Short mmCIF file of N, CA and C in Angstrom, two decimals:
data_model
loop_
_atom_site.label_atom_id
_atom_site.label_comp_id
_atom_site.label_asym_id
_atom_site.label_seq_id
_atom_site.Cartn_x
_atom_site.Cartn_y
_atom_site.Cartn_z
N UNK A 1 193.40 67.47 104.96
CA UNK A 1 194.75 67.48 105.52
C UNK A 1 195.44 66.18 105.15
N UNK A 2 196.55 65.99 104.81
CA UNK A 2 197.50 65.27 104.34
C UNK A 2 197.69 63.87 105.32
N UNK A 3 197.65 63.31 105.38
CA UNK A 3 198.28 62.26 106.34
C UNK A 3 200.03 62.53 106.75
N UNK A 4 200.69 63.35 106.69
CA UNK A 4 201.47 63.89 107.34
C UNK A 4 201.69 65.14 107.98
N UNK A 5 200.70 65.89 107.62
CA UNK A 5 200.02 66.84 108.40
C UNK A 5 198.86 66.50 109.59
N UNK A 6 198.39 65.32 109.44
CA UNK A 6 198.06 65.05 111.10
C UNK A 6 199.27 64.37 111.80
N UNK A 7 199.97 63.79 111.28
CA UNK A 7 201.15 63.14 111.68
C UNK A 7 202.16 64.39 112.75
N UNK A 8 202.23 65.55 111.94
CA UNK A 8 202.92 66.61 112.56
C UNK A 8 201.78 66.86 113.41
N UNK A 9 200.55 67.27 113.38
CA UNK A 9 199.90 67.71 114.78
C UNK A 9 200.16 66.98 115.89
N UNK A 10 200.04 65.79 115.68
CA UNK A 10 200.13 64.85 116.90
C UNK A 10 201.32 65.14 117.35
N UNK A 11 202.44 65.38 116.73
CA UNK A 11 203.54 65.76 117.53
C UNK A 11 203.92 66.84 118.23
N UNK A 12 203.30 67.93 117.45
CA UNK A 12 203.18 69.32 118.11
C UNK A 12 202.10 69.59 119.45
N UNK A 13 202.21 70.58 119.93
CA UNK A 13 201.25 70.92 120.60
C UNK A 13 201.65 72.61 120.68
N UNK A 14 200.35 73.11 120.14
CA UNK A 14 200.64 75.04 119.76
C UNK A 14 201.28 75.60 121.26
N UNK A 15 201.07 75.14 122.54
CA UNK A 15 201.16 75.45 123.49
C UNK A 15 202.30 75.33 124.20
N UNK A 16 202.67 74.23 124.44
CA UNK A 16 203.86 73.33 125.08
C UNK A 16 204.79 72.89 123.51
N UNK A 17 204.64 73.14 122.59
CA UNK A 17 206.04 73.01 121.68
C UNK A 17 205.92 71.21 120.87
N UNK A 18 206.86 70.62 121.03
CA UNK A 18 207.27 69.34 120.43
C UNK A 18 206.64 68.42 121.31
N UNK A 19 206.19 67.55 121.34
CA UNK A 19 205.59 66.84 122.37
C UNK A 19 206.75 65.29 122.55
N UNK A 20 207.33 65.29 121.89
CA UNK A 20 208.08 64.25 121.54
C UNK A 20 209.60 64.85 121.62
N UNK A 21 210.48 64.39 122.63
CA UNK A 21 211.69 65.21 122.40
C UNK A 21 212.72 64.71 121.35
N UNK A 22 213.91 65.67 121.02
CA UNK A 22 214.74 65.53 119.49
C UNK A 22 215.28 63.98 119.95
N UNK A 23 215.64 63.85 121.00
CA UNK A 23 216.61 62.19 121.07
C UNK A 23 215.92 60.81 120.84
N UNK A 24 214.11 61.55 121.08
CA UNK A 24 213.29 60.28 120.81
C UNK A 24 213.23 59.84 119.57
N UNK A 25 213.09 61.38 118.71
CA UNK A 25 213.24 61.75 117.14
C UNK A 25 214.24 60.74 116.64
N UNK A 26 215.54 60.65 116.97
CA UNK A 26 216.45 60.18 116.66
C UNK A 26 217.11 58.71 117.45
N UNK A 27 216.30 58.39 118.24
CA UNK A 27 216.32 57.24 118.83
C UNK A 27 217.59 57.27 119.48
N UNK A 28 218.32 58.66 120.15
CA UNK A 28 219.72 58.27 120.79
C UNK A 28 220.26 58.71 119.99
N UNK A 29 220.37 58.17 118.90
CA UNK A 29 221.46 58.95 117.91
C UNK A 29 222.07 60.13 118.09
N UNK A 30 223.30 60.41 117.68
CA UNK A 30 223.39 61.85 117.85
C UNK A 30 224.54 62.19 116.88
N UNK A 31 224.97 60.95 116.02
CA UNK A 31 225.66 61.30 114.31
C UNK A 31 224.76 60.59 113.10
N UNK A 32 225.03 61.13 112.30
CA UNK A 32 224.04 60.77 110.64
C UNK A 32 225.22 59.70 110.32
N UNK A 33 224.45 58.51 109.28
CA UNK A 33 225.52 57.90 108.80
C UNK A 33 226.22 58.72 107.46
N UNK A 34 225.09 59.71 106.90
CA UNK A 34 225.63 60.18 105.75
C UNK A 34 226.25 61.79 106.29
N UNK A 35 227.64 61.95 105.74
CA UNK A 35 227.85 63.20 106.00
C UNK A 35 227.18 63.94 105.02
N UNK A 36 226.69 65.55 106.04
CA UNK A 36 226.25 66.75 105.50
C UNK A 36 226.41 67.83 106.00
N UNK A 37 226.24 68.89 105.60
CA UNK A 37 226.75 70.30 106.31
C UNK A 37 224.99 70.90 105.94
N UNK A 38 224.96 72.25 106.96
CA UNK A 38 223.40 72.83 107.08
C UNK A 38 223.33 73.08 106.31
N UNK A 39 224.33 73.22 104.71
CA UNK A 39 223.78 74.00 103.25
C UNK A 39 224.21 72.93 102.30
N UNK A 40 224.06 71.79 102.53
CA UNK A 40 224.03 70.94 101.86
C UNK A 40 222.51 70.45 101.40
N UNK A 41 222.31 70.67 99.98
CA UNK A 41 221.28 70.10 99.27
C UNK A 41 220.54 68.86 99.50
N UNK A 42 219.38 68.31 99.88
CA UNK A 42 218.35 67.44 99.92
C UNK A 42 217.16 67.43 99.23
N UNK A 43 217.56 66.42 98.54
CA UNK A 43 215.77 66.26 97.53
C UNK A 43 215.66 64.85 97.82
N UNK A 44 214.09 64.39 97.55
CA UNK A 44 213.62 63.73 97.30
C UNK A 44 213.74 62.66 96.21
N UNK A 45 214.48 61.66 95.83
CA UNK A 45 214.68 60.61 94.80
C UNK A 45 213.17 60.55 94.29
N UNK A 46 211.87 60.35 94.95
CA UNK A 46 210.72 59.40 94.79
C UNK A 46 210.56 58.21 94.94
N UNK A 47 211.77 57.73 95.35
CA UNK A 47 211.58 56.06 96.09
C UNK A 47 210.77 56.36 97.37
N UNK A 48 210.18 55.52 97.59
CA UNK A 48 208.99 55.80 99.06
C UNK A 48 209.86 53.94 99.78
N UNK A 49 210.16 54.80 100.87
CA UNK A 49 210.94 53.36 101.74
C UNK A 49 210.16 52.61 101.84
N UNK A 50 210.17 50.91 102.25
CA UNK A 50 209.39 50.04 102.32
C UNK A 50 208.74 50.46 103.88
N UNK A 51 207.57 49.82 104.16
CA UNK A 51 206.94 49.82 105.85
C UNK A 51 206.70 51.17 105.68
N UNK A 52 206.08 51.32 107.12
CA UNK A 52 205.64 52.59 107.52
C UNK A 52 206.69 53.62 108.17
N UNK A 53 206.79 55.17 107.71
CA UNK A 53 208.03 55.93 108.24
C UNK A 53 207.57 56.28 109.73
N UNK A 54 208.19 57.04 110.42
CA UNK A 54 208.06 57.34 111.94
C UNK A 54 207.66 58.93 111.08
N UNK A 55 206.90 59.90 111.85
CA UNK A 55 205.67 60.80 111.70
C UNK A 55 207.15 61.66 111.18
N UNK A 56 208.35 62.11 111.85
CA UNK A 56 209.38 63.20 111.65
C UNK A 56 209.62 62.74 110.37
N UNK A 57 210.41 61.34 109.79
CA UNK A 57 210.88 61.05 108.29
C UNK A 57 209.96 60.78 107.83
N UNK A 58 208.06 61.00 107.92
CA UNK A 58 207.61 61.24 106.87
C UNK A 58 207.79 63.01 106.26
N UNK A 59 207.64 63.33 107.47
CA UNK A 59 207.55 65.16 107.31
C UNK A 59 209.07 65.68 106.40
N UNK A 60 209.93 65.22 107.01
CA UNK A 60 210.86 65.39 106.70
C UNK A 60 211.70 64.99 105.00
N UNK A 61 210.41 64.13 104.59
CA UNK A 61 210.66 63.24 103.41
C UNK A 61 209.49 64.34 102.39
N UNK A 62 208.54 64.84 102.42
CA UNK A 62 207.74 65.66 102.12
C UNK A 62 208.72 67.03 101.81
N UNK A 63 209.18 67.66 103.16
CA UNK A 63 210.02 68.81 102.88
C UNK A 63 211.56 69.07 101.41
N UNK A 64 211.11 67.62 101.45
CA UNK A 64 212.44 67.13 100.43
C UNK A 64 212.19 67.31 98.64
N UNK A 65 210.17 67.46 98.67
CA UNK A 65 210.11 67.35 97.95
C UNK A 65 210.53 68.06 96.41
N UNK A 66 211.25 69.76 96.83
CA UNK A 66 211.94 70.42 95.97
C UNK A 66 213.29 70.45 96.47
N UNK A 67 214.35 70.49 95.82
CA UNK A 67 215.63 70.47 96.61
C UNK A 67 215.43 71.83 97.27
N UNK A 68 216.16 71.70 98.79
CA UNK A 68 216.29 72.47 100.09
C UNK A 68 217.59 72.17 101.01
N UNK A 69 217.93 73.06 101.67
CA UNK A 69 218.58 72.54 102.33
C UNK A 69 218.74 72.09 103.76
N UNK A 70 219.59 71.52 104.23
CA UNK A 70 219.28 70.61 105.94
C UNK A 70 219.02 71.92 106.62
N UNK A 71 219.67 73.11 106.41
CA UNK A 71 218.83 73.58 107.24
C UNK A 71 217.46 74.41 107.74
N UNK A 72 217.13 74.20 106.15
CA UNK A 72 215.42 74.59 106.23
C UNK A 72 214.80 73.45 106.58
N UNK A 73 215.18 72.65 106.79
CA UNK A 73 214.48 71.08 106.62
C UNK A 73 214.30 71.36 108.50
N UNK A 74 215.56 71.61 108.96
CA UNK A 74 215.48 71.58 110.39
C UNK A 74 214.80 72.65 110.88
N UNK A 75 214.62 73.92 110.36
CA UNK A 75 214.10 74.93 110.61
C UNK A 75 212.21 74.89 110.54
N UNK A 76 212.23 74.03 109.51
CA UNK A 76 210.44 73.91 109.36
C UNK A 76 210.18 72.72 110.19
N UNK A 77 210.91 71.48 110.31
CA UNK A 77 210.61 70.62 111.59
C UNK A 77 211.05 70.99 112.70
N UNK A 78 211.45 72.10 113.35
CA UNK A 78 211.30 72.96 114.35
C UNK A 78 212.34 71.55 115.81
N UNK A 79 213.42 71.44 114.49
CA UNK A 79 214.08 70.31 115.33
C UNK A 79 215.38 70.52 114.59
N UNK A 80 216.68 70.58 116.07
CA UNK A 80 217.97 70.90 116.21
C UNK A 80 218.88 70.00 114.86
N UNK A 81 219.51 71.09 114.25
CA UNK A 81 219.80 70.77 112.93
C UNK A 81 220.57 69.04 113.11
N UNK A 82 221.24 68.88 113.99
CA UNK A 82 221.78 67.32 114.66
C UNK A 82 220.84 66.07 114.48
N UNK A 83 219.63 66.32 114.98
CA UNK A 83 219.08 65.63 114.66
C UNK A 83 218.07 65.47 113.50
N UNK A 84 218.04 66.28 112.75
CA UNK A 84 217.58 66.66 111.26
C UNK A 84 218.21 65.86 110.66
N UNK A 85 219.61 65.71 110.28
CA UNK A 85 220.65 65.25 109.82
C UNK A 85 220.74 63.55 109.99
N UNK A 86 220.87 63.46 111.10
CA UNK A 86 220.27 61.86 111.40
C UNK A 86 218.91 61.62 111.28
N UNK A 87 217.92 62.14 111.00
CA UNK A 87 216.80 61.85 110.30
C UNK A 87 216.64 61.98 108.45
N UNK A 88 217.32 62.97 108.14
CA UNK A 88 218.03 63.00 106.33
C UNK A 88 218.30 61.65 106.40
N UNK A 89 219.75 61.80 107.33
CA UNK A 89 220.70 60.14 106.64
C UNK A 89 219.84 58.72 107.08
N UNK A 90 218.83 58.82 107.78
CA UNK A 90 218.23 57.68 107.52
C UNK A 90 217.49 57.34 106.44
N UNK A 91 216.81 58.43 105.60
CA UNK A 91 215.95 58.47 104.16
C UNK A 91 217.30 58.35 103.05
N UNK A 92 218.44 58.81 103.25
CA UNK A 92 219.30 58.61 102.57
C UNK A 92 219.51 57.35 102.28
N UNK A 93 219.75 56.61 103.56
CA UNK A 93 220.18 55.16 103.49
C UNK A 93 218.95 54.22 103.05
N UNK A 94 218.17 54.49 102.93
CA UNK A 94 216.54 53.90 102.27
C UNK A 94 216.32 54.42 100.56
N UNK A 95 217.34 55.46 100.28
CA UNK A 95 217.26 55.63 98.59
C UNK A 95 216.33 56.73 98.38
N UNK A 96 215.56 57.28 99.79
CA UNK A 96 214.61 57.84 99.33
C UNK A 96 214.72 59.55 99.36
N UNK A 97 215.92 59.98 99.67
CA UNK A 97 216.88 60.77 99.78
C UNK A 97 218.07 60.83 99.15
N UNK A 98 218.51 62.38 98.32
CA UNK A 98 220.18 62.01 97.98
C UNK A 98 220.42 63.77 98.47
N UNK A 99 221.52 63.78 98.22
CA UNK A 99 222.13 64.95 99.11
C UNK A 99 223.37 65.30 98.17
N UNK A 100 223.89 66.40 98.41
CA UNK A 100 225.07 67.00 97.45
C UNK A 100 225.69 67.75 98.20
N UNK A 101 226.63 68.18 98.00
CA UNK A 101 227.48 69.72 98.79
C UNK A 101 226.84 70.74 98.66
N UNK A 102 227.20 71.90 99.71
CA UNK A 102 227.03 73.06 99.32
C UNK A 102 227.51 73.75 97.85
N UNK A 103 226.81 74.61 97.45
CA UNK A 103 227.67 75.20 96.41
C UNK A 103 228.55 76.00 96.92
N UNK A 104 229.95 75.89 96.10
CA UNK A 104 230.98 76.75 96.89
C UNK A 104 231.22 78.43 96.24
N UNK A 105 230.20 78.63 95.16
CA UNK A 105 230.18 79.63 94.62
C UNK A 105 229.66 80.85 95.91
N UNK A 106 228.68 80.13 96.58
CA UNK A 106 228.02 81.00 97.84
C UNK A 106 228.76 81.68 98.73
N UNK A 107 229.35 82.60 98.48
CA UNK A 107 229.93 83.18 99.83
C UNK A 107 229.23 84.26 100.95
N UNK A 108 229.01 82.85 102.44
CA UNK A 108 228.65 83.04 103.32
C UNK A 108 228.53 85.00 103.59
N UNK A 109 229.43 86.02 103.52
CA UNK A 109 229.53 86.74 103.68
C UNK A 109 228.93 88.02 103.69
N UNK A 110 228.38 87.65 101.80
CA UNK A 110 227.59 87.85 100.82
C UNK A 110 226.40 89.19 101.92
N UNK A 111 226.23 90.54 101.97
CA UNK A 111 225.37 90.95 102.09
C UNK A 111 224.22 90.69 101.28
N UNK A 112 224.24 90.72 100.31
CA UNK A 112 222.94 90.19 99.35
C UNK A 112 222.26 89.10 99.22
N UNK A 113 222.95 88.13 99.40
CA UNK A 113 222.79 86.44 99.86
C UNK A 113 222.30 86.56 101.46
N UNK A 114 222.97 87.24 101.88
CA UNK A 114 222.12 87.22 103.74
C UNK A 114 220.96 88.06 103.52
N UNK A 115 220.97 88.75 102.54
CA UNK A 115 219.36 89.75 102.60
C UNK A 115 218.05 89.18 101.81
N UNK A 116 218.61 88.24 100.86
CA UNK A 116 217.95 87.03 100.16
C UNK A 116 216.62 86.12 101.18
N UNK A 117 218.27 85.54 101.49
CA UNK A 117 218.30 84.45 102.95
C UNK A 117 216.94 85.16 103.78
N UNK A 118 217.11 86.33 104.10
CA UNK A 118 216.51 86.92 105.23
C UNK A 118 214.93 86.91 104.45
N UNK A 119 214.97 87.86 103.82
CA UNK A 119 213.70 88.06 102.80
C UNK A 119 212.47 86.63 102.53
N UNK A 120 213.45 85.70 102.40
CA UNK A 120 212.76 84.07 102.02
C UNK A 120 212.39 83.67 103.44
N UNK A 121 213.06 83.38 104.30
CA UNK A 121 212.42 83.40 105.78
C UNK A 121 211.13 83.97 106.43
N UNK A 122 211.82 85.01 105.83
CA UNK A 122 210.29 86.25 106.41
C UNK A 122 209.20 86.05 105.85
N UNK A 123 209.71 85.23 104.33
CA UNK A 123 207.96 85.28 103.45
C UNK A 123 207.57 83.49 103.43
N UNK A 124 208.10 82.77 104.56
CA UNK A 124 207.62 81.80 105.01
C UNK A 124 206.71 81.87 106.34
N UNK A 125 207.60 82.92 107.29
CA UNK A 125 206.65 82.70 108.28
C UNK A 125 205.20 83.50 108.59
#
C-alpha cells in the first residue's frame, strides 16, 4: 500500500465516514486562492512541494496524476467540492498543480455526455 493510501485510511473510517471534518481539511477556509469551476481541468505539474503535505493534498495531489476534473477529485476524496477547491488551490500555489477552464465545446445538456458521465461513474464504483 502506497504511503497515501494509509494516509487515506487513517482518515476514513468504513463505518462512521471521514474521521476528520471538511473545515479541518481546509483549516477554516472556505474560498480557494485560485479560481475554478467543478469542470475545470487539474493535473499534476510533477513538482512535489517542499516539507511534508497534510494526508488530503497528498491524496488529492495523486488524483491529479492524469488530468481530471475538481469534481472527480472531490467525488473520490469523498469531500464537498468547496473544500476540494481550496485544497487544489493550495497545490496550485506550490506549482505542484495547474488548472485550465472547462472546455466550452461541452454542452452540459448533452444526453450523450450525461450518459458518458454516468457510464464512467458506474465503472469506478
Amino acid at each position: 500500500m502506497t504511503a497515501g493510501g494509509a494516509h487515506q485510511e487513517a482518515w476514513l473510517d468504513e463505518a462512521a465516514g471521514r474521521l476528520v471534518r471538511p473545515y479541518a481539511v481546509s483549516a477554516g477556509r472556505t474560498r480557494p486562492t485560485t479560481a475554478m469551476e467543478l469542470l475545470s481541468w487539474v493535473v499534476a505539474t510533477g513538482v512535489r512541494p517542499r516539507g511534508r503535505l497534510e494526508p488530503d493534498h497528498d491524496v488529492a495531489l495523486r488524483l491529479c496524476g492524469a488530468a481530471t476534473t475538481v469534481a472527480e477529485v472531490a467525488a473520490r476524496m469523498r469531500l464537498p467540492a468547496a473544500v476540494t477547491k481550496v485544497v487544489l488551490s493550495d497545490l496550485v500555489a506550490v506549482g505542484a498543480v495547474r488548472t485550465r477552464p472547462p472546455s466550452p465545446a461541452a454542452d452540459p445538456t448533452d444526453r450523450t455526455i450525461l450518459e458518458r458521465l454516468l457510464a464512467g461513474l458506474q465503472q469506478r464504483l
